[in-house]
Amino acid sequence: TSGANIVHDLVEAYGGAHYRVPAGKDDYELREAGMGRIADIYVKEEDFEKFEKGIYAFLDGLPEEKMTTLAPSEFLTELGHTINDDSSILKQAALRDVPIFSPGLMDSMLGFHLYTYSTTKKLSLDFVKDLRILGEIITQTKKTGAIMLGGGLTKHFTMGSTILKGGLDMAIQITLDRPEGGSLGGAPLVEGISWQKMQTESNFETVIGDATIIFPLLVIGILS
Amino acid sequence: TSGANIVHDLVEAYGGAHYRVPAGKDDYELREAGMGRIADIYVKEEDFEKFEKGIYAFLDGLPEEKMTTLAPSEFLTELGHTINDDSSILKQAALRDVPIFSPGLMDSMLGFHLYTYSTTKKLSLDFVKDLRILGEIITQTKKTGAIMLGGGLTKHFTMGSTILKGGLDMAIQITLDRPEGGSLGGAPLVEGISWQKMQTESNFETVIGDATIIFPLLVIGILS
Amino acid sequence: TSGANIVHDLVEAYGGAHYRVPAGKDDYELREAGMGRIADIYVKEEDFEKFEKGIYAFLDGLPEEKMTTLAPSEFLTELGHTINDDSSILKQAALRDVPIFSPGLMDSMLGFHLYTYSTTKKLSLDFVKDLRILGEIITQTKKTGAIMLGGGLTKHFTMGSTILKGGLDMAIQITLDRPEGGSLGGAPLVEGISWQKMQTESNFETVIGDATIIFPLLVIGILS
Amino acid sequence: TSGANIVHDLVEAYGGAHYRVPAGKDDYELREAGMGRIADIYVKEEDFEKFEKGIYAFLDGLPEEKMTTLAPSEFLTELGHTINDDSSILKQAALRDVPIFSPGLMDSMLGFHLYTYSTTKKLSLDFVKDLRILGEIITQTKKTGAIMLGGGLTKHFTMGSTILKGGLDMAIQITLDRPEGGSLGGAPLVEGISWQKMQTESNFETVIGDATIIFPLLVIGILS
């Protein structure tokens, strides 16, 4: 997942919230009011401060031997175990031993706090280790499948992890990205065949649409 | 920059090339012919093997004390100094002491080789360190500006790095991403005002279009 | 509405149907099999022949004084009254005296048959008259509102019809068109303010999304 | 072509102009200032008044026998012959006997003036006749080709006109429309094969991009 999804899970886990942007407020007014806008919702600066405090407290409690040896997925599991909020994805994943991979984690407010923390105390994450952890899971799995919401880094990471086995066996991508820009996010899944990121015999579908609408409809369809 | 841009620079630097996909070949045929497709161009598997050999040779020559301490930007500078091809961006950047930041570097074929190499020899990159390096550059710079081609991780990394100073002073983003998906890539630059990633008094423009067409036209316009 | 919507309503009204394109059939094979593709559905050539026969029979029965004097909306009402299929939009609109305006009607298979028929018998539609008919309705209406699915000609026609009153009072547009191309379809409704096609005090929303998904969700939301 | 292209050609032909929208002016301010916005340009209300006066003067001079018998293309040729401005497309087309087909002409400010004029004097255009005129041209032509900028009505009209011959022999479409919405504008040209609107042996290319950038580049490329 992206670092942003983790950050916004944690903002709520530490007591913050996400609000709808009031009509008529522009970005200059939002800035003055301490509101960070994400499309049509915003987060309060003070909720980011709670989040910062939470992360710093967690880092203060992290044993020294874990400060420079953890893979990002291990770091997120450690962090998940310290969360009280039951609706936190991070907490639930930690409780169920589901690793969360976030290849771009450093590029988020969580990464930012790791960086500011690292200016005073030795701290680093081992991103190469995550490739080994995921590689091992893939090797031990008979068939691999992926549901990819959006494109970008996380799509590439997911598909790339199966390259030694000849690609994913099943996949759905729901995205608004398009091929014209030349990005991987916009590339249809069929392109993965040529890269051995999709099996020749695989079952897949690229869905062009808004994942926030299409994915819930898909889940409702499956459940009913 | 993305890991992919670095990989494709290196593929050419190590003697490989990029070819136009022959009309009428589908991805199943490309796979059999050892051709990895990126939209309408492809790379030969054998060129990726040259690239792999080049990276492994470079890693074999890397002194042990650098195997676990380098920031990605430092790693890329080391690598750039070993390249012979004058048209390599990596080489020219190394020669001119221009650091290349690539926050998602692990999620690329270069990252993949670092991972396979790391299964036999201790090797890791310090992504937190890059934030410190970039942070120092930003602190010492009077005015910051950015030209962002595409969105995604690299856009966030660039804008996020200026947050302690109140944001970028000048910026252009050329992208085909749109706000509807809710991604940062598709967010207009004005949203950055609310996040202190664009200065209140900054000068910026979000251009919706294909960067491979718009950017060269822009450069021609400036040069003439 | 577009001429296409009317044609496909009539195809079904005359006993035809719309089918899902079988996987793996390309457009060359579809042509040979007499299947006209519209994205992921197709229509059988033989169903178009039923449609043609139906239209010709209708035209044969049309009194001579109506052959050159009808506005398109009047023509569609006449046609609707001859339809047996209760699920036909054209029939239901005729029964309820709801005029259907179709400014681009000639550019459709219905228009095509009017044209071939006109090569043997005098036949024409008075498109200017429809502007007078709609103009009168608008003049007699206190408040005007529009739900526009997609953009293009029909959007312009709808908004333009209110220009003498200062614009629509309420409007929703659901579209995937975007402003970059410079088309009216992609223009946000707010642009209509400057043209007196939206009232200064009007209530409106431009929704970027697939109308075939968004509109049913909207209706479900309103009904429940 | 669309009615809008003709209107804006005439606005300039009658002495009006198109201006860039001044930064910071919103649509409410533009309305008050008498400026009609089209994306990033605007037209002055007073220039539309010149246009209206021009059209009314032309209609006043139109012989009575032409008031109800002309096809739109014939009407535009008559109009073109009365224009003084040499850079007018309408004038140049009239001088060179190139018919201009505009299937949605009524849905434009020109159509609007025809309508208001028709409330006082008998006036109508024969849209069916244009199909006969174009049909005859197509029948007498050995090979047909089309360059289509954008999609919509004009694309359908162009392709549909060749259906009796089995479709176009050559075609380029440059568009930002996409297939997801299900519109013909967004349909790739290959779909035309199944409809006999593109010949089985035809040569064609669908280009996804901004026609205002791509088309001039194409013309420069051909000229040099």
JSON list of C-alpha atoms in Angstrom, two decimals, chain D residues 2 9 15 27 29 38 46 60 65 87 93 107 123 126 129 142-143 150 158 164 176 189 192 203-205 217 219:
[
{"chain": "D", "resi": 2, "resn": "SER", "atom": "CA", "xyz": [-19.76, 21.65, -35.17]},
{"chain": "D", "resi": 9, "resn": "ASP", "atom": "CA", "xyz": [-15.36, 31.85, -37.44]},
{"chain": "D", "resi": 15, "resn": "GLY", "atom": "CA", "xyz": [-15.06, 42.12, -36.57]},
{"chain": "D", "resi": 27, "resn": "ASP", "atom": "CA", "xyz": [-17.56, 33.05, -14.11]},
{"chain": "D", "resi": 29, "resn": "GLU", "atom": "CA", "xyz": [-17.55, 38.31, -12.72]},
{"chain": "D", "resi": 38, "resn": "ILE", "atom": "CA", "xyz": [-14.82, 28.88, -23.43]},
{"chain": "D", "resi": 46, "resn": "GLU", "atom": "CA", "xyz": [-20.80, 43.02, -27.94]},
{"chain": "D", "resi": 60, "resn": "ASP", "atom": "CA", "xyz": [-32.82, 39.93, -44.74]},
{"chain": "D", "resi": 65, "resn": "GLU", "atom": "CA", "xyz": [-37.22, 30.91, -52.43]},
{"chain": "D", "resi": 87, "resn": "SER", "atom": "CA", "xyz": [-9.23, 34.66, -43.12]},
{"chain": "D", "resi": 93, "resn": "ALA", "atom": "CA", "xyz": [-14.69, 27.32, -48.47]},
{"chain": "D", "resi": 107, "resn": "ASP", "atom": "CA", "xyz": [-27.55, 23.78, -31.79]},
{"chain": "D", "resi": 123, "resn": "LEU", "atom": "CA", "xyz": [-37.30, 30.06, -42.44]},
{"chain": "D", "resi": 126, "resn": "ASP", "atom": "CA", "xyz": [-33.41, 20.95, -44.91]},
{"chain": "D", "resi": 129, "resn": "LYS", "atom": "CA", "xyz": [-31.00, 17.24, -48.15]},
{"chain": "D", "resi": 142, "resn": "LYS", "atom": "CA", "xyz": [-13.16, 6.31, -55.59]},
{"chain": "D", "resi": 143, "resn": "LYS", "atom": "CA", "xyz": [-11.52, 6.39, -52.20]},
{"chain": "D", "resi": 150, "resn": "GLY", "atom": "CA", "xyz": [-12.54, 15.28, -31.65]},
{"chain": "D", "resi": 158, "resn": "THR", "atom": "CA", "xyz": [-18.54, 11.55, -41.43]},
{"chain": "D", "resi": 164, "resn": "LEU", "atom": "CA", "xyz": [-23.29, 2.27, -48.27]},
{"chain": "D", "resi": 176, "resn": "LEU", "atom": "CA", "xyz": [-9.30, 12.95, -25.78]},
{"chain": "D", "resi": 189, "resn": "LEU", "atom": "CA", "xyz": [-11.80, 3.67, -35.18]},
{"chain": "D", "resi": 192, "resn": "GLY", "atom": "CA", "xyz": [-16.07, 1.17, -37.26]},
{"chain": "D", "resi": 203, "resn": "ASN", "atom": "CA", "xyz": [-5.69, 2.27, -43.13]},
{"chain": "D", "resi": 204, "resn": "PHE", "atom": "CA", "xyz": [-6.43, 4.13, -39.92]},
{"chain": "D", "resi": 205, "resn": "GLU", "atom": "CA", "xyz": [-5.11, 5.33, -36.59]},
{"chain": "D", "resi": 217, "resn": "LEU", "atom": "CA", "xyz": [2.59, 19.01, -35.05]},
{"chain": "D", "resi": 219, "resn": "VAL", "atom": "CA", "xyz": [0.89, 19.29, -40.27]}
]
